[in-house]
Structures are given as structure tokens and as C-alpha cells.
């Protein structure tokens, strides 16, 4: 009955979206379900910032292994020149004061190359569309922030969502583990979770851009653009709904990091948007803040991507949900669909 209702809802809603991939895993109901409007249940799609939860998980694995702490200063891990001009406020350079906790929680003060506008420059997203053949390396992304933006505050002073900070985290992972990020992801997350259809885009030899679902940015399908390389450790994964559910199940079950680490990730002390709160590499969605009639719907934990990608789990009953609409213009629609599905789950 529940599966039929969700299937009917997805078929109806798929008519208004560019693409739609959805997956649910419900341990209490002993039920898994996958849907894709493309007809391919293993349809790959771009993770967008959902990938930040993977990056944060790798950092916390290193913390559990004793390689790092949340208070580790990033200047002890990265070359000083790589941090040049990224943390200057009122003429003072704060690079030596920035720690991992601040990068994970977006409180380091570094600007955001991806969405932040500064100094009258063309927004970065327009560069992605205008120059589709550009391969954006991590250093180029940091140079964009270094040369075209300014720090937004002193370390620990304010919350400011930053992809630039997560690029630094990706480079830290490579330094700590002595291996490329794609290999660390494969060894420590994808293989243990049996995520055979997942990889880091543009770096993993297994990546095939033609396998991605459509990905619309400002009305342009960019899933075949080389400029899509602009994510890296900020969210540049190729996933399927089934694989994303495997990650969420393993994370929720404590198979990737322990309860202490996941508890630190889940300290949602900063407000991202109404109904969305940020911890250390993980978000919490609070439906009741969207509208009072949603007050009975559960809080969910996970992450969210610009192209209307969702990865959530319910810490109370273990339900895991994956959703992709592949379009930055469909974010509101993605939340309406998510809330409809949560409503159906609550009734059954």
C-alpha cells in the first residue's frame, strides 16, 4: 500500500522535473525501494554538496585513528603559501589560527568561490556555464577565492557556508593519508559500503560523465561539461540512489565512524536557512520550521546539494532517503516532494 502510494506520487511529480531519482530504505518496515524517471534504477547523478558529508566522514575517521583532532591547526597540515590571502581580515592574516572544526562547520572566515559574489566579479557559476571546457583543479578554485574574494570574518566569528573551506579539507585528507582523494574514498567508504556505482568525478578512472543524469545549472544542462570539475571535495561525486542509501545506512549504524564522532557532526549550532541547521559536515532538516502543519514530521539528518540532491536519515527509526532532481531551479520543488513523502511515511 505504502509502496504503491509513493510510486504513484513519484510518477506524477516526475512529469514536472528534468529528472527524478529516489530511494528509501526503511529497516522498521524491512523495505527498500528505488525509483528513477530515466528507467535505469542504477542511474548515476552528481552529488553536489551531499558529498561534503563524505569529506567530513573521512576527516572524522582520521580523528578516530589519532591522526588529527578538531583543534588541529590547518597550517600544520598544508603549505603556508596555499593559505596565502585566504584569511586576511582588516589587514591581519589569521591563517595560523584556523582549525579543522572551523572548516567543517563553515566558521573559518574563508569566502566561498562557488556562490559568493565579491569585488564586482562575474559570479563563479557563470564561469562554469560560459567556459565548459575548463578543468578546475583544487588550486585554481582556491586561487579564485584568493584573487577575487576577501575573508568574511575572523576564525570562529561567524557561520558562512564555504566550498572553498571544503576544498582545503580535501587537500588535508590527501596529505594525511598520503593518497589521492578518490583512492581514500574508495578504500574507506565506497568499498566497505559496497558502493560499486560511486566515484569521485574527473579523478577516478571509473568516472563516465555520459552516465550522469541531466544536471541543470541556471537553465543549462552541464552534466557533460568539464567545468563540472569545480566541486572536488566540496561535492564532486557520481552516485546512484541505491549507493547513497548504502552510505546513509552504514553511517546511521555507526559502521563508518563511531557515536562520539557522529555526535560531534550532529551538533547543529548554526542556522543555514529556515528549517535547515548545520553541524560539522552534516545538516538537520526541521519540517516544523517550514510550516506549523509539519510539526509531527521527524527531524532528519544528512546533507543537501544545490542541484536539489537530498541525503537524509531519521535517527529515531533508521529510515534513509535519497532524492535527486538535478536542477538548481527545483530546490523548492524537491522539498515539497520530500515533505509529501514524509507525510506518507507518517501515515503508514
Short mmCIF file of C-alpha atoms in Angstrom, two decimals:
data_model
loop_
_atom_site.label_atom_id
_atom_site.label_comp_id
_atom_site.label_asym_id
_atom_site.label_seq_id
_atom_site.Cartn_x
_atom_site.Cartn_y
_atom_site.Cartn_z
CA UNK A 1 0.00 0.00 0.00
CA UNK A 2 2.73 2.49 1.00
CA UNK A 3 4.94 1.50 -1.93
CA UNK A 4 2.04 1.96 -4.34
CA UNK A 5 1.27 5.42 -2.96
CA UNK A 6 4.89 6.56 -3.16
CA UNK A 7 5.31 5.09 -6.64
CA UNK A 8 2.17 6.92 -7.82
CA UNK A 9 3.38 10.17 -6.26
CA UNK A 10 6.79 9.88 -7.92
CA UNK A 11 5.30 9.08 -11.33
CA UNK A 12 3.05 12.14 -11.04
CA UNK A 13 5.78 14.51 -9.84
CA UNK A 14 8.36 13.23 -12.36
CA UNK A 15 6.37 14.87 -15.15
CA UNK A 16 7.32 18.35 -13.90
CA UNK A 17 11.04 17.75 -13.28
CA UNK A 18 14.06 17.37 -15.59
CA UNK A 19 14.93 14.08 -13.93
CA UNK A 20 13.97 12.31 -10.71
CA UNK A 21 15.82 9.66 -8.76
CA UNK A 22 14.56 8.49 -5.38
CA UNK A 23 15.41 5.77 -2.90
CA UNK A 24 14.20 4.76 0.53
CA UNK A 25 15.46 2.18 2.98
CA UNK A 26 13.22 1.53 5.98
CA UNK A 27 14.60 -1.03 8.47
CA UNK A 28 11.45 -0.97 10.61
CA UNK A 29 9.35 -1.91 7.57
CA UNK A 30 12.01 -4.24 6.13
CA UNK A 31 11.52 -2.33 2.90
CA UNK A 32 13.80 -0.83 0.27
CA UNK A 33 12.54 0.97 -2.82
CA UNK A 34 14.28 2.66 -5.76
CA UNK A 35 12.76 4.84 -8.48
CA UNK A 36 14.23 6.65 -11.49
CA UNK A 37 12.38 8.62 -14.14
CA UNK A 38 15.05 7.54 -16.67
CA UNK A 39 14.03 3.90 -16.35
CA UNK A 40 17.50 3.00 -15.07
CA UNK A 41 17.30 2.13 -11.40
CA UNK A 42 21.09 2.46 -11.14
CA UNK A 43 21.03 5.91 -12.76
CA UNK A 44 24.14 7.90 -11.81
CA UNK A 45 23.76 11.51 -10.73
CA UNK A 46 26.02 14.26 -9.43
CA UNK A 47 26.13 14.52 -5.65
CA UNK A 48 26.61 18.30 -5.36
CA UNK A 49 27.16 19.27 -1.72
CA UNK A 50 25.81 15.97 -0.41
CA UNK A 51 29.44 14.99 -0.98
CA UNK A 52 30.50 17.23 1.92
CA UNK A 53 29.19 14.60 4.31
CA UNK A 54 31.61 12.09 2.77
CA UNK A 55 34.51 14.53 3.14
CA UNK A 56 33.61 15.19 6.76
CA UNK A 57 33.34 11.45 7.42
CA UNK A 58 36.90 10.93 6.15
CA UNK A 59 38.15 13.71 8.44
CA UNK A 60 36.43 12.14 11.43
CA UNK A 61 37.87 8.73 10.53
CA UNK A 62 41.32 10.34 10.70
CA UNK A 63 40.39 11.85 14.07
CA UNK A 64 39.32 8.44 15.39
CA UNK A 65 42.64 7.00 14.15
CA UNK A 66 44.52 9.61 16.16
CA UNK A 67 45.93 11.37 13.11
CA UNK A 68 44.03 14.63 13.75
CA UNK A 69 41.85 16.44 16.26
CA UNK A 70 39.12 19.01 15.72
CA UNK A 71 41.51 21.60 17.12
CA UNK A 72 44.36 20.72 14.73
CA UNK A 73 45.54 23.90 13.01
CA UNK A 74 45.41 23.63 9.25
CA UNK A 75 48.72 25.46 8.89
CA UNK A 76 50.31 22.37 10.45
CA UNK A 77 48.93 20.28 7.58
CA UNK A 78 49.12 22.45 4.47
CA UNK A 79 51.86 24.57 2.92
CA UNK A 80 51.62 28.17 4.21
CA UNK A 81 51.59 29.56 0.66
CA UNK A 82 48.47 27.51 -0.13
CA UNK A 83 46.68 29.52 2.59
CA UNK A 84 48.03 32.85 1.43
CA UNK A 85 45.44 35.69 1.38
CA UNK A 86 42.54 33.38 2.28
CA UNK A 87 42.11 34.50 5.90
CA UNK A 88 43.07 38.19 5.97
CA UNK A 89 40.70 40.45 7.92
CA UNK A 90 41.38 44.16 8.48
CA UNK A 91 44.98 43.67 7.41
CA UNK A 92 45.66 40.76 9.80
CA UNK A 93 46.40 37.26 8.48
CA UNK A 94 44.58 34.64 10.56
CA UNK A 95 45.77 31.56 8.66
CA UNK A 96 47.69 30.26 11.68
CA UNK A 97 44.54 30.27 13.84
CA UNK A 98 42.18 28.26 11.62
CA UNK A 99 41.41 24.72 12.79
CA UNK A 100 39.56 21.70 11.39
CA UNK A 101 36.43 22.31 13.48
CA UNK A 102 36.01 25.70 11.80
CA UNK A 103 36.46 24.35 8.28
CA UNK A 104 34.00 21.52 8.90
CA UNK A 105 31.40 23.87 10.39
CA UNK A 106 31.91 26.78 7.97
CA UNK A 107 33.13 29.18 10.65
CA UNK A 108 36.74 29.65 9.49
CA UNK A 109 36.08 33.01 7.83
CA UNK A 110 37.11 31.89 4.34
CA UNK A 111 34.90 33.08 1.49
CA UNK A 112 33.03 30.78 -0.91
CA UNK A 113 34.17 30.60 -4.53
CA UNK A 114 31.01 28.78 -5.60
CA UNK A 115 28.16 31.13 -4.74
CA UNK A 116 29.65 34.26 -3.20
CA UNK A 117 29.95 37.43 -5.27
CA UNK A 118 32.75 39.87 -4.50
CA UNK A 119 34.65 42.83 -5.88
CA UNK A 120 32.34 43.23 -8.86
CA UNK A 121 33.48 39.95 -10.42
CA UNK A 122 31.41 37.71 -12.67
CA UNK A 123 29.78 35.08 -10.40
CA UNK A 124 31.63 31.77 -10.47
CA UNK A 125 28.56 29.83 -11.61
CA UNK A 126 28.52 31.89 -14.80
CA UNK A 127 32.13 30.87 -15.46
CA UNK A 128 31.08 27.22 -15.17
CA UNK A 129 28.46 27.70 -17.90
CA UNK A 130 30.45 30.10 -20.11
CA UNK A 131 33.67 28.06 -20.12
CA UNK A 132 32.52 24.42 -20.28
CA UNK A 133 35.96 23.08 -21.24
CA UNK A 134 37.79 24.43 -18.17
CA UNK A 135 39.18 21.82 -15.80
CA UNK A 136 39.09 23.39 -12.33
CA UNK A 137 41.83 21.99 -10.12
CA UNK A 138 41.70 22.47 -6.32
CA UNK A 139 44.49 25.06 -6.56
CA UNK A 140 42.59 27.01 -9.23
CA UNK A 141 39.49 27.04 -7.02
CA UNK A 142 41.47 28.37 -4.08
CA UNK A 143 43.13 30.93 -6.36
CA UNK A 144 39.66 32.17 -7.31
CA UNK A 145 38.94 32.91 -3.65
CA UNK A 146 42.45 34.23 -3.07
CA UNK A 147 42.41 36.66 -6.01
CA UNK A 148 38.74 37.63 -6.35
CA UNK A 149 37.33 37.48 -2.82
CA UNK A 150 38.07 38.51 0.75
CA UNK A 151 37.64 36.71 4.05
CA UNK A 152 34.23 37.25 5.63
CA UNK A 153 35.36 37.26 9.26
CA UNK A 154 37.90 36.09 11.82
CA UNK A 155 38.12 32.34 12.56
CA UNK A 156 35.20 31.27 14.73
CA UNK A 157 33.44 34.62 14.40
CA UNK A 158 30.51 33.73 12.14
CA UNK A 159 28.89 30.98 10.11
CA UNK A 160 29.41 31.39 6.37
CA UNK A 161 28.87 28.40 4.07
CA UNK A 162 32.07 27.86 2.09
CA UNK A 163 33.00 25.39 -0.63
CA UNK A 164 36.49 26.90 -0.52
CA UNK A 165 36.87 25.57 3.02
CA UNK A 166 35.91 22.08 1.89
CA UNK A 167 38.48 22.17 -0.90
CA UNK A 168 41.06 22.69 1.86
CA UNK A 169 39.61 19.69 3.72
CA UNK A 170 40.02 17.54 0.61
CA UNK A 171 43.68 18.53 0.35
CA UNK A 172 44.13 17.80 4.05
CA UNK A 173 42.70 14.31 3.53
CA UNK A 174 45.21 13.70 0.74
CA UNK A 175 48.05 14.94 2.95
CA UNK A 176 47.06 12.88 5.99
CA UNK A 177 46.51 9.64 4.07
CA UNK A 178 49.26 10.15 1.50
CA UNK A 179 46.95 9.25 -1.38
CA UNK A 180 44.64 10.96 -3.88
CA UNK A 181 41.18 11.74 -2.56
CA UNK A 182 39.47 9.31 -4.94
CA UNK A 183 41.57 6.44 -3.61
CA UNK A 184 40.81 7.33 0.01
CA UNK A 185 37.09 7.48 -0.78
CA UNK A 186 37.26 4.09 -2.49
CA UNK A 187 39.22 2.43 0.31
CA UNK A 188 37.43 3.89 3.33
CA UNK A 189 33.84 4.45 2.21
CA UNK A 190 32.87 3.03 -1.18
CA UNK A 191 34.40 -0.43 -0.80
CA UNK A 192 33.33 -1.04 2.83
CA UNK A 193 29.79 0.04 1.94
CA UNK A 194 29.73 -1.98 -1.32
CA UNK A 195 29.05 1.25 -3.22
CA UNK A 196 30.16 -0.16 -6.56
CA UNK A 197 28.49 2.58 -8.62
CA UNK A 198 30.14 5.54 -6.86
CA UNK A 199 33.30 7.50 -7.58
CA UNK A 200 34.93 10.93 -7.41
CA UNK A 201 34.19 12.70 -10.68
CA UNK A 202 37.08 13.60 -13.03
CA UNK A 203 39.70 11.94 -10.81
CA UNK A 204 38.64 8.31 -10.52
CA UNK A 205 39.42 6.41 -13.75
CA UNK A 206 35.97 4.79 -13.48
CA UNK A 207 34.15 8.10 -13.92
CA UNK A 208 31.98 8.31 -17.05
CA UNK A 209 30.25 11.71 -17.47
CA UNK A 210 27.86 10.27 -20.03
CA UNK A 211 26.41 8.06 -17.28
CA UNK A 212 25.25 11.07 -15.23
CA UNK A 213 21.63 12.17 -15.23
CA UNK A 214 20.93 15.69 -16.55
CA UNK A 215 22.29 18.41 -14.29
CA UNK A 216 20.84 21.87 -14.81
CA UNK A 217 22.59 24.98 -13.55
CA UNK A 218 20.84 28.27 -14.27
CA UNK A 219 18.85 26.57 -17.03
CA UNK A 220 21.83 24.88 -18.76
CA UNK A 221 22.49 21.15 -18.67
CA UNK A 222 26.14 20.89 -17.58
CA UNK A 223 26.45 17.16 -16.87
CA UNK A 224 28.88 16.74 -19.79
CA UNK A 225 30.83 19.95 -19.09
CA UNK A 226 34.46 19.63 -17.99
CA UNK A 227 33.83 22.69 -15.83
CA UNK A 228 31.74 20.42 -13.59
CA UNK A 229 35.17 19.59 -12.12
CA UNK A 230 34.65 22.63 -9.88
CA UNK A 231 33.43 20.53 -6.94
CA UNK A 232 36.19 18.09 -5.90
CA UNK A 233 35.89 17.54 -2.12
CA UNK A 234 33.05 20.06 -1.88
CA UNK A 235 30.69 17.57 -3.51
CA UNK A 236 32.07 16.10 -6.73
CA UNK A 237 30.76 12.54 -6.51
CA UNK A 238 28.96 10.35 -9.01
CA UNK A 239 26.35 8.30 -7.14
CA UNK A 240 23.19 6.27 -7.53
CA UNK A 241 20.20 6.34 -5.19
CA UNK A 242 20.93 2.76 -4.10
CA UNK A 243 24.56 3.59 -3.30
CA UNK A 244 23.61 6.73 -1.41
CA UNK A 245 21.24 4.64 0.73
CA UNK A 246 24.10 2.23 1.47
CA UNK A 247 26.19 5.14 2.73
CA UNK A 248 23.37 6.52 4.87
CA UNK A 249 22.60 3.11 6.38
CA UNK A 250 26.24 2.50 7.23
CA UNK A 251 26.65 5.99 8.67
CA UNK A 252 23.49 5.76 10.78
CA UNK A 253 24.54 2.31 12.06
CA UNK A 254 27.93 3.59 13.21
CA UNK A 255 29.84 1.47 10.70
CA UNK A 256 31.87 4.37 9.26
CA UNK A 257 32.52 6.45 12.37
CA UNK A 258 31.59 5.91 16.00
CA UNK A 259 28.91 7.52 18.12
CA UNK A 260 31.21 10.20 19.55
CA UNK A 261 32.28 11.39 16.09
CA UNK A 262 28.80 11.29 14.57
CA UNK A 263 27.51 13.09 17.66
CA UNK A 264 30.01 15.88 17.03
CA UNK A 265 28.91 16.12 13.41
CA UNK A 266 25.32 16.36 14.64
CA UNK A 267 25.79 19.42 16.87
CA UNK A 268 23.60 21.66 14.74
CA UNK A 269 24.57 25.01 16.23
CA UNK A 270 24.26 27.19 13.12
CA UNK A 271 21.24 28.11 11.05
CA UNK A 272 21.75 27.59 7.32
CA UNK A 273 18.24 28.53 6.21
CA UNK A 274 14.81 28.39 7.83
CA UNK A 275 14.28 24.72 8.63
CA UNK A 276 17.91 23.81 7.91
CA UNK A 277 20.67 23.78 10.52
CA UNK A 278 24.36 22.94 10.13
CA UNK A 279 26.73 20.93 12.29
CA UNK A 280 30.18 19.68 11.26
CA UNK A 281 29.71 18.42 7.70
CA UNK A 282 26.11 17.45 8.30
CA UNK A 283 22.75 19.22 8.17
CA UNK A 284 19.49 18.79 10.02
CA UNK A 285 16.11 19.48 8.42
CA UNK A 286 13.31 20.57 10.77
CA UNK A 287 9.98 20.39 8.88
CA UNK A 288 8.04 22.23 11.58
CA UNK A 289 10.04 25.39 10.83
CA UNK A 290 8.76 25.35 7.24
CA UNK A 291 5.09 25.31 8.28
CA UNK A 292 3.33 24.55 11.56
CA UNK A 293 1.27 21.74 9.99
CA UNK A 294 4.50 19.78 9.55
CA UNK A 295 5.09 19.71 13.32
CA UNK A 296 4.57 15.94 13.51
CA UNK A 297 7.13 15.15 10.84
CA UNK A 298 10.51 13.95 12.12
CA UNK A 299 13.79 15.84 12.13
CA UNK A 300 16.19 14.35 9.58
CA UNK A 301 20.00 14.40 9.41
CA UNK A 302 22.26 14.27 6.37
CA UNK A 303 23.08 16.77 3.68
CA UNK A 304 21.76 18.73 0.72
CA UNK A 305 23.09 19.80 -2.68
CA UNK A 306 22.46 22.85 -4.86
CA UNK A 307 21.04 20.77 -7.71
CA UNK A 308 18.20 19.54 -5.48
CA UNK A 309 20.04 16.47 -4.19
CA UNK A 310 18.99 15.16 -0.78
CA UNK A 311 20.53 12.56 1.54
CA UNK A 312 18.73 12.15 4.86
CA UNK A 313 18.24 9.61 7.62
CA UNK A 314 15.87 9.55 10.57
CA UNK A 315 17.96 8.92 13.72
CA UNK A 316 14.85 7.69 15.55
CA UNK A 317 13.87 4.78 13.30
CA UNK A 318 16.73 4.45 10.79
CA UNK A 319 14.73 5.42 7.70
CA UNK A 320 17.09 6.64 4.93
CA UNK A 321 16.02 8.74 1.95
CA UNK A 322 17.88 9.75 -1.23
CA UNK A 323 16.48 12.18 -3.78
CA UNK A 324 17.82 13.90 -6.90
CA UNK A 325 16.11 16.35 -9.24
CA UNK A 326 19.30 17.51 -10.95
CA UNK A 327 18.26 21.14 -11.24
CA UNK A 328 19.23 24.17 -9.16
CA UNK A 329 15.87 25.70 -10.07
CA UNK A 330 13.92 22.86 -8.46
CA UNK A 331 15.11 23.18 -4.88
CA UNK A 332 11.73 24.31 -3.58
CA UNK A 333 10.01 21.55 -5.51
CA UNK A 334 12.40 18.99 -4.05
CA UNK A 335 11.46 19.98 -0.52
CA UNK A 336 7.75 19.83 -1.31
CA UNK A 337 8.24 16.31 -2.67
CA UNK A 338 10.33 15.33 0.37
CA UNK A 339 7.62 16.59 2.73
CA UNK A 340 4.93 14.74 0.79
CA UNK A 341 6.89 11.52 1.12
CA UNK A 342 7.47 12.10 4.83
CA UNK A 343 3.75 12.65 5.21
CA UNK A 344 3.01 9.30 3.56
CA UNK A 345 5.55 7.57 5.79
CA UNK A 346 3.97 9.14 8.87
CA UNK A 347 0.55 7.77 7.88
CA UNK A 348 1.82 4.24 7.35
#
